[in-house]
mmCIF file of C-alpha atoms in Angstrom:
data_model
loop_
_atom_site.group_PDB
_atom_site.id
_atom_site.type_symbol
_atom_site.label_atom_id
_atom_site.label_comp_id
_atom_site.label_asym_id
_atom_site.label_seq_id
_atom_site.Cartn_x
_atom_site.Cartn_y
_atom_site.Cartn_z
ATOM 1 C CA LYS A 1 -65.807 17.989 -68.294
ATOM 2 C CA MET A 2 -65.775 14.897 -70.446
ATOM 3 C CA ALA A 3 -63.204 16.520 -72.688
ATOM 4 C CA TRP A 4 -60.966 17.294 -69.689
ATOM 5 C CA GLU A 5 -61.223 13.692 -68.424
ATOM 6 C CA THR A 6 -60.474 12.376 -71.897
ATOM 7 C CA LEU A 7 -57.524 14.617 -72.572
ATOM 8 C CA GLY A 8 -56.226 14.630 -68.978
ATOM 9 C CA PRO A 9 -54.282 17.447 -67.322
ATOM 10 C CA PRO A 10 -51.717 19.266 -69.399
ATOM 11 C CA GLN A 11 -48.446 17.329 -69.172
ATOM 12 C CA ASP A 12 -46.201 20.386 -69.077
ATOM 13 C CA ILE A 13 -48.031 21.759 -66.028
ATOM 14 C CA VAL A 14 -47.920 18.412 -64.205
ATOM 15 C CA ALA A 15 -44.211 18.021 -64.932
ATOM 16 C CA ARG A 16 -43.418 21.447 -63.572
ATOM 17 C CA TRP A 17 -45.565 20.826 -60.471
ATOM 18 C CA ALA A 18 -43.806 17.564 -59.812
ATOM 19 C CA LEU A 19 -40.424 19.256 -59.900
ATOM 20 C CA LEU A 20 -41.361 21.801 -57.201
ATOM 21 C CA PRO A 21 -40.059 20.919 -53.693
ATOM 22 C CA GLN A 22 -42.702 19.865 -51.220
ATOM 23 C CA ALA A 23 -42.900 21.029 -47.605
ATOM 24 C CA GLY A 24 -41.909 17.608 -46.231
ATOM 25 C CA ASP A 25 -38.868 17.478 -48.516
ATOM 26 C CA LEU A 26 -37.621 20.828 -47.266
ATOM 27 C CA LEU A 27 -37.655 19.509 -43.693
ATOM 28 C CA ALA A 28 -36.230 16.077 -44.438
ATOM 29 C CA CYS A 29 -33.373 16.960 -46.759
ATOM 30 C CA PRO A 30 -31.105 18.702 -44.217
ATOM 31 C CA PHE A 31 -31.380 15.766 -41.773
ATOM 32 C CA ALA A 32 -31.147 12.918 -44.209
ATOM 33 C CA GLY A 33 -27.322 12.903 -44.125
ATOM 34 C CA LEU A 34 -27.259 12.979 -40.332
ATOM 35 C CA VAL A 35 -29.674 10.075 -40.072
ATOM 36 C CA ALA A 36 -27.642 8.018 -42.516
ATOM 37 C CA THR A 37 -24.413 8.741 -40.639
ATOM 38 C CA ALA A 38 -25.998 7.865 -37.305
ATOM 39 C CA LEU A 39 -27.260 4.561 -38.671
ATOM 40 C CA ARG A 40 -23.815 3.683 -40.000
ATOM 41 C CA HIS A 41 -22.184 4.360 -36.600
ATOM 42 C CA ALA A 42 -24.946 2.894 -34.443
ATOM 43 C CA PRO A 43 -23.118 -0.434 -33.812
ATOM 44 C CA LEU A 44 -19.992 1.420 -32.651
ATOM 45 C CA VAL A 45 -21.996 3.640 -30.288
ATOM 46 C CA ILE A 46 -23.753 0.633 -28.799
ATOM 47 C CA PHE A 47 -20.410 -1.141 -28.339
ATOM 48 C CA LEU A 48 -18.906 1.845 -26.496
ATOM 49 C CA VAL A 49 -21.939 2.134 -24.217
ATOM 50 C CA LEU A 50 -21.679 -1.551 -23.324
ATOM 51 C CA GLN A 51 -17.949 -1.225 -22.634
ATOM 52 C CA LEU A 52 -18.499 1.747 -20.315
ATOM 53 C CA TYR A 53 -21.256 -0.120 -18.507
ATOM 54 C CA ALA A 54 -19.047 -3.182 -18.063
ATOM 55 C CA ALA A 55 -16.136 -1.062 -16.786
ATOM 56 C CA GLY A 56 -18.423 0.617 -14.286
ATOM 57 C CA ALA A 57 -19.768 -2.722 -13.134
ATOM 58 C CA ASP A 58 -16.244 -4.107 -12.697
ATOM 59 C CA ALA A 59 -15.148 -1.046 -10.742
ATOM 60 C CA ALA A 60 -18.196 -1.323 -8.493
ATOM 61 C CA ALA A 61 -17.513 -5.013 -7.933
ATOM 62 C CA ASP A 62 -13.858 -4.355 -7.083
ATOM 63 C CA SER A 63 -14.729 -1.599 -4.635
ATOM 64 C CA GLU A 64 -17.155 -3.911 -2.837
ATOM 65 C CA ALA A 65 -14.819 -6.952 -2.763
ATOM 66 C CA PRO A 66 -13.725 -7.721 0.807
ATOM 67 C CA CYS A 67 -10.118 -8.136 1.813
ATOM 68 C CA SER A 68 -8.806 -11.687 1.916
ATOM 69 C CA LYS A 69 -8.840 -13.456 5.262
ATOM 70 C CA ALA A 70 -6.372 -16.038 3.908
ATOM 71 C CA LEU A 71 -3.777 -13.258 3.544
ATOM 72 C CA GLY A 72 -4.375 -12.120 7.116
ATOM 73 C CA PHE A 73 -6.530 -9.074 6.364
ATOM 74 C CA ASN A 74 -9.776 -7.845 7.863
ATOM 75 C CA GLU A 75 -12.489 -9.388 5.686
ATOM 76 C CA SER A 76 -15.183 -7.032 6.966
ATOM 77 C CA SER A 77 -14.084 -4.259 4.600
ATOM 78 C CA GLY A 78 -12.449 -3.721 1.231
ATOM 79 C CA PRO A 79 -9.313 -1.798 0.225
ATOM 80 C CA LYS A 80 -9.124 1.653 1.785
ATOM 81 C CA ASP A 81 -7.228 4.866 1.255
ATOM 82 C CA ARG A 82 -4.779 5.060 4.175
ATOM 83 C CA SER A 83 -2.570 7.827 2.841
ATOM 84 C CA LYS A 84 -0.814 9.857 5.548
ATOM 85 C CA GLN A 85 -2.081 7.628 8.336
ATOM 86 C CA ASP A 86 -0.176 5.065 10.404
ATOM 87 C CA LEU A 87 1.291 2.726 7.753
ATOM 88 C CA GLN A 88 5.054 2.456 8.099
ATOM 89 C CA PHE A 89 6.106 1.103 4.697
ATOM 90 C CA CYS A 90 5.079 0.593 1.039
ATOM 91 C CA ALA A 91 3.933 4.162 0.394
ATOM 92 C CA GLU A 92 3.032 3.418 -3.244
ATOM 93 C CA HIS A 93 0.103 1.252 -2.072
ATOM 94 C CA HIS A 94 -1.303 3.492 0.665
ATOM 95 C CA GLY A 95 -4.020 4.906 -1.609
ATOM 96 C CA ARG A 96 -5.695 1.507 -2.098
ATOM 97 C CA THR A 97 -4.680 -1.209 0.320
ATOM 98 C CA CYS A 98 -5.910 -3.833 2.762
ATOM 99 C CA CYS A 99 -2.770 -3.444 4.869
ATOM 100 C CA GLU A 100 -2.968 -1.952 8.326
ATOM 101 C CA ARG A 101 -0.191 -0.800 10.622
ATOM 102 C CA ASN A 102 0.838 -4.300 11.770
ATOM 103 C CA HIS A 103 0.959 -5.606 8.180
ATOM 104 C CA SER A 104 3.230 -2.796 7.026
ATOM 105 C CA ARG A 105 5.455 -3.449 10.031
ATOM 106 C CA GLN A 106 5.738 -7.131 9.071
ATOM 107 C CA VAL A 107 6.716 -6.225 5.503
ATOM 108 C CA LEU A 108 9.319 -3.792 6.823
ATOM 109 C CA SER A 109 10.724 -6.517 9.065
ATOM 110 C CA SER A 110 10.954 -8.924 6.107
ATOM 111 C CA PHE A 111 12.687 -6.258 4.026
ATOM 112 C CA ALA A 112 15.433 -5.793 6.645
ATOM 113 C CA GLY A 113 17.299 -8.872 5.376
ATOM 114 C CA PHE A 114 17.271 -7.565 1.795
ATOM 115 C CA SER A 115 18.547 -4.100 2.688
ATOM 116 C CA GLN A 116 21.953 -5.141 4.006
ATOM 117 C CA GLU A 117 24.953 -5.570 1.685
ATOM 118 C CA ARG A 118 22.849 -5.702 -1.467
ATOM 119 C CA SER A 119 23.077 -3.883 -4.756
ATOM 120 C CA THR A 120 20.775 -0.904 -5.250
ATOM 121 C CA ARG A 121 18.793 -2.690 -7.974
ATOM 122 C CA CYS A 122 18.279 -5.762 -5.821
ATOM 123 C CA VAL A 123 17.177 -3.680 -2.836
ATOM 124 C CA GLN A 124 14.685 -1.717 -4.931
ATOM 125 C CA MET A 125 13.148 -4.731 -6.681
ATOM 126 C CA SER A 126 12.986 -6.661 -3.406
ATOM 127 C CA ARG A 127 11.077 -3.794 -1.824
ATOM 128 C CA PHE A 128 8.619 -3.716 -4.737
ATOM 129 C CA ALA A 129 8.096 -7.479 -4.483
ATOM 130 C CA LEU A 130 7.644 -7.609 -0.714
ATOM 131 C CA CYS A 131 5.312 -4.605 -0.757
ATOM 132 C CA SER A 132 3.062 -6.372 -3.269
ATOM 133 C CA LEU A 133 1.240 -7.809 -0.242
ATOM 134 C CA CYS A 134 -0.216 -4.333 0.349
ATOM 135 C CA ASP A 135 -1.465 -3.948 -3.234
ATOM 136 C CA GLY A 136 -5.240 -3.493 -3.385
ATOM 137 C CA ASP A 137 -5.824 -6.243 -5.981
ATOM 138 C CA VAL A 138 -3.617 -8.640 -4.057
ATOM 139 C CA GLY A 139 -5.438 -7.803 -0.833
ATOM 140 C CA VAL A 140 -8.851 -8.814 -2.180
ATOM 141 C CA GLY A 141 -7.451 -12.031 -3.697
ATOM 142 C CA ILE A 142 -7.601 -11.019 -7.372
ATOM 143 C CA LYS A 143 -3.820 -11.384 -7.704
ATOM 144 C CA ALA A 144 -3.313 -14.059 -5.065
ATOM 145 C CA ARG A 145 -3.761 -17.793 -4.630
ATOM 146 C CA SER A 146 -4.874 -18.641 -1.130
ATOM 147 C CA ASN A 147 -2.206 -17.023 1.061
ATOM 148 C CA LEU A 148 0.393 -16.546 -1.709
ATOM 149 C CA VAL A 149 0.927 -13.417 -3.810
ATOM 150 C CA THR A 150 0.784 -14.159 -7.550
ATOM 151 C CA LEU A 151 3.663 -12.508 -9.430
ATOM 152 C CA CYS A 152 3.742 -12.047 -13.186
ATOM 153 C CA PRO A 153 6.551 -13.964 -14.958
ATOM 154 C CA SER A 154 8.055 -10.728 -16.307
ATOM 155 C CA PHE A 155 8.143 -9.143 -12.833
ATOM 156 C CA CYS A 156 9.705 -12.271 -11.353
ATOM 157 C CA LYS A 157 12.408 -12.239 -14.026
ATOM 158 C CA ARG A 158 13.193 -8.570 -13.386
ATOM 159 C CA TRP A 159 13.583 -9.344 -9.688
ATOM 160 C CA PHE A 160 15.843 -12.304 -10.430
ATOM 161 C CA ASP A 161 18.005 -10.318 -12.859
ATOM 162 C CA ALA A 162 18.371 -7.458 -10.354
ATOM 163 C CA CYS A 163 19.645 -9.841 -7.628
ATOM 164 C CA ALA A 164 21.544 -12.347 -9.801
ATOM 165 C CA GLU A 165 24.967 -11.186 -8.607
ATOM 166 C CA ASP A 166 24.003 -10.663 -4.962
ATOM 167 C CA PHE A 167 24.760 -13.266 -2.303
ATOM 168 C CA PHE A 168 22.068 -15.600 -1.005
ATOM 169 C CA ALA A 169 22.021 -18.745 1.082
ATOM 170 C CA PRO A 170 20.034 -21.991 0.853
ATOM 171 C CA GLY A 171 17.099 -22.103 3.238
ATOM 172 C CA SER A 172 16.177 -24.728 5.796
ATOM 173 C CA THR A 173 13.851 -26.509 3.362
ATOM 174 C CA LYS A 174 14.517 -27.715 -0.184
ATOM 175 C CA GLY A 175 14.148 -24.990 -2.782
ATOM 176 C CA GLN A 176 14.102 -22.189 -0.233
ATOM 177 C CA VAL A 177 16.448 -19.220 -0.654
ATOM 178 C CA THR A 178 17.230 -16.537 1.921
ATOM 179 C CA PRO A 179 19.328 -13.367 1.810
ATOM 180 C CA CYS A 180 22.849 -13.905 3.051
ATOM 181 C CA GLY A 181 23.150 -12.637 6.621
ATOM 182 C CA PRO A 182 25.453 -12.871 9.668
ATOM 183 C CA GLY A 183 24.020 -16.277 10.592
ATOM 184 C CA SER A 184 24.417 -17.845 7.144
ATOM 185 C CA PHE A 185 27.023 -20.612 6.839
ATOM 186 C CA VAL A 186 27.331 -20.786 3.038
ATOM 187 C CA CYS A 187 26.591 -17.842 0.725
ATOM 188 C CA SER A 188 26.854 -17.739 -3.043
ATOM 189 C CA PRO A 189 25.758 -15.450 -5.860
ATOM 190 C CA LEU A 190 22.141 -16.111 -6.722
ATOM 191 C CA GLU A 191 22.979 -17.058 -10.318
ATOM 192 C CA GLU A 192 25.147 -19.892 -8.963
ATOM 193 C CA ILE A 193 22.376 -21.203 -6.722
ATOM 194 C CA THR A 194 19.699 -21.255 -9.417
ATOM 195 C CA GLN A 195 19.221 -20.129 -12.990
ATOM 196 C CA ASP A 196 15.432 -20.305 -12.836
ATOM 197 C CA PRO A 197 13.602 -17.068 -11.897
ATOM 198 C CA VAL A 198 10.463 -19.027 -10.948
ATOM 199 C CA SER A 199 12.404 -21.144 -8.458
ATOM 200 C CA PHE A 200 13.886 -18.005 -6.934
ATOM 201 C CA CYS A 201 10.549 -16.169 -6.569
ATOM 202 C CA SER A 202 8.781 -19.243 -5.224
ATOM 203 C CA GLY A 203 11.533 -20.013 -2.732
ATOM 204 C CA ILE A 204 12.266 -16.524 -1.405
ATOM 205 C CA GLY A 205 8.913 -15.922 0.292
ATOM 206 C CA ASP A 206 5.144 -16.253 0.098
ATOM 207 C CA PHE A 207 4.955 -15.973 -3.686
ATOM 208 C CA VAL A 208 3.756 -18.015 -6.625
ATOM 209 C CA VAL A 209 4.449 -17.195 -10.279
ATOM 210 C CA ALA A 210 1.641 -17.072 -12.831
ATOM 211 C CA GLU A 211 1.833 -19.233 -15.921
ATOM 212 C CA SER A 212 1.175 -16.341 -18.310
ATOM 213 C CA GLU A 213 0.864 -12.563 -18.460
ATOM 214 C CA ASP A 214 -2.768 -12.696 -19.640
ATOM 215 C CA PRO A 215 -4.926 -11.156 -16.881
ATOM 216 C CA LEU A 216 -7.977 -13.048 -18.132
ATOM 217 C CA GLU A 217 -6.264 -16.396 -17.606
ATOM 218 C CA ASP A 218 -4.230 -15.700 -14.478
ATOM 219 C CA ALA A 219 -4.262 -12.241 -12.848
ATOM 220 C CA CYS A 220 -0.862 -11.389 -11.418
ATOM 221 C CA PHE A 221 1.079 -8.521 -9.876
ATOM 222 C CA ASP A 222 3.222 -6.781 -12.493
ATOM 223 C CA GLY A 223 4.624 -4.000 -10.318
ATOM 224 C CA VAL A 224 1.893 -1.426 -11.050
ATOM 225 C CA PRO A 225 -0.024 -0.575 -7.841
ATOM 226 C CA ALA A 226 -3.808 -0.823 -7.936
ATOM 227 C CA ALA A 227 -3.840 2.630 -6.347
ATOM 228 C CA LEU A 228 -2.362 3.905 -9.614
ATOM 229 C CA SER A 229 -4.332 1.821 -12.114
ATOM 230 C CA LYS A 230 -7.720 1.984 -10.363
ATOM 231 C CA GLY A 231 -7.389 5.075 -8.221
ATOM 232 C CA LYS A 232 -7.738 5.546 -4.490
ATOM 233 C CA GLY A 233 -10.258 3.594 -2.465
ATOM 234 C CA PRO A 234 -12.692 5.054 0.067
ATOM 235 C CA ARG A 235 -10.999 6.922 2.876
ATOM 236 C CA ALA A 236 -10.339 4.779 5.947
ATOM 237 C CA LYS A 237 -11.574 6.019 9.293
ATOM 238 C CA TRP A 238 -8.630 6.989 11.410
ATOM 239 C CA GLU A 239 -7.960 9.290 14.320
ATOM 240 C CA ARG A 240 -4.531 10.570 15.149
ATOM 241 C CA PRO A 241 -3.508 9.023 18.494
ATOM 242 C CA MET A 242 -3.396 11.402 21.424
ATOM 243 C CA PRO A 243 0.067 12.197 22.784
ATOM 244 C CA TYR A 244 1.092 10.268 25.894
ATOM 245 C CA VAL A 245 0.551 12.184 29.114
ATOM 246 C CA LYS A 246 2.497 11.084 32.200
ATOM 247 C CA PRO A 247 0.547 10.518 35.419
ATOM 248 C CA TRP A 248 0.695 13.237 38.051
ATOM 249 C CA TRP A 249 3.083 11.369 40.366
ATOM 250 C CA ARG A 250 5.551 10.834 37.497
ATOM 251 C CA ARG A 251 5.448 14.509 36.609
ATOM 252 C CA PHE A 252 6.033 15.375 40.284
ATOM 253 C CA LEU A 253 9.086 13.101 40.447
ATOM 254 C CA ASP A 254 10.416 14.635 37.250
ATOM 255 C CA ARG A 255 10.137 18.114 38.752
ATOM 256 C CA VAL A 256 11.748 17.011 41.994
ATOM 257 C CA GLN A 257 14.559 15.395 40.085
ATOM 258 C CA TYR A 258 15.544 18.712 38.560
ATOM 259 C CA HIS A 259 14.946 20.791 41.686
ATOM 260 C CA TRP A 260 17.880 22.856 42.956
ATOM 261 C CA VAL A 261 17.976 20.851 46.209
ATOM 262 C CA THR A 262 18.407 17.656 44.270
ATOM 263 C CA ARG A 263 21.135 19.173 42.146
ATOM 264 C CA TRP A 264 22.911 20.461 45.316
ATOM 265 C CA LEU A 265 22.726 17.029 46.944
ATOM 266 C CA GLU A 266 24.134 15.396 43.811
ATOM 267 C CA ALA A 267 27.004 17.890 43.657
ATOM 268 C CA ASN A 268 27.928 17.527 47.344
ATOM 269 C CA ALA A 269 27.147 13.868 47.898
ATOM 270 C CA ALA A 270 30.748 12.929 48.832
ATOM 271 C CA GLY A 271 31.073 15.740 51.355
ATOM 272 C CA ILE A 272 27.716 14.928 52.896
ATOM 273 C CA ILE A 273 28.681 11.265 53.338
ATOM 274 C CA ILE A 274 31.989 12.198 54.981
ATOM 275 C CA ALA A 275 30.232 14.677 57.254
ATOM 276 C CA VAL A 276 27.658 12.104 58.357
ATOM 277 C CA CYS A 277 30.412 9.569 59.091
ATOM 278 C CA ALA A 278 32.331 12.155 61.082
ATOM 279 C CA VAL A 279 29.231 13.017 63.138
ATOM 280 C CA ILE A 280 28.605 9.362 63.895
ATOM 281 C CA PHE A 281 32.233 8.820 64.900
ATOM 282 C CA ALA A 282 32.245 11.904 67.115
ATOM 283 C CA TRP A 283 28.997 10.876 68.730
ATOM 284 C CA SER A 284 30.409 7.445 69.512
ATOM 285 C CA LEU A 285 33.489 9.024 71.150
ATOM 286 C CA ILE A 286 31.374 11.381 73.236
ATOM 287 C CA ALA A 287 29.071 8.564 74.286
ATOM 288 C CA GLY A 288 32.083 6.486 75.363
ATOM 289 C CA GLU A 289 33.544 9.300 77.432
ATOM 290 C CA ILE A 290 30.230 9.893 79.131
ATOM 291 C CA GLY A 291 29.957 6.216 79.943
ATOM 292 C CA ARG A 292 33.407 6.050 81.517
ATOM 293 C CA ALA A 293 32.724 9.189 83.536
ATOM 294 C CA HIS A 294 29.706 7.578 85.153
ATOM 295 C CA VAL A 295 31.691 4.505 86.024
#
């Protein structure tokens, strides 16, 4: 025993034993590369998870945002999906909008002045601009200032360029511009009235132009509907109105009006009048003769 402790274990045996793979090494070796790769990409994975969480939070906040009372909408609810319901105009926004039937009718009425004697480009861009009121992000006030729709500078310039050669007239107040119509006294091409797209967009209606295109600094409407960029909102409750039913007395008069007796009276009205007059005249003659006979 003392000799073994003095000499120690044989070095060749220890060296060979040390080179043999251990049980823990056999399990760890296949996963060592995966663990190293995961550690290298851990910051990227965490970043993506945070981005997805933030996007979900923003979407939830947008869906819960109420419509703007300053713009004339019902503030008790947010943007709704009103596709194939009762909206009369601005179909591109029906999937996510605060507009109701009366709002779409007002936009259509405003568009009437832009649809007469205008170039196709001007008509199309004017429709896009006026319909921005029914955009979902505009409706909740994200792309609006108080009661004014905020247009992006690039969108405003496209609108100005599309209508530059069309005729407009100065409005009743300074800086205001209106489409040339039958009641306009002086009409000129838009490019002769102003060369500034911002002045045009600000003076043509309830619009204001953002200072930049950066959505973080000043969110603005760039022509892309929120229904397209964010998807449809929750479906609005709506029931198709029942068809109008006439009261019973009106239906009776309608049937009488087309009765054969009525048609016969209408066809022979002149003869009937003449016959009645003749009867009255004959009766008066007979009455006169009878009176003279008694005398």
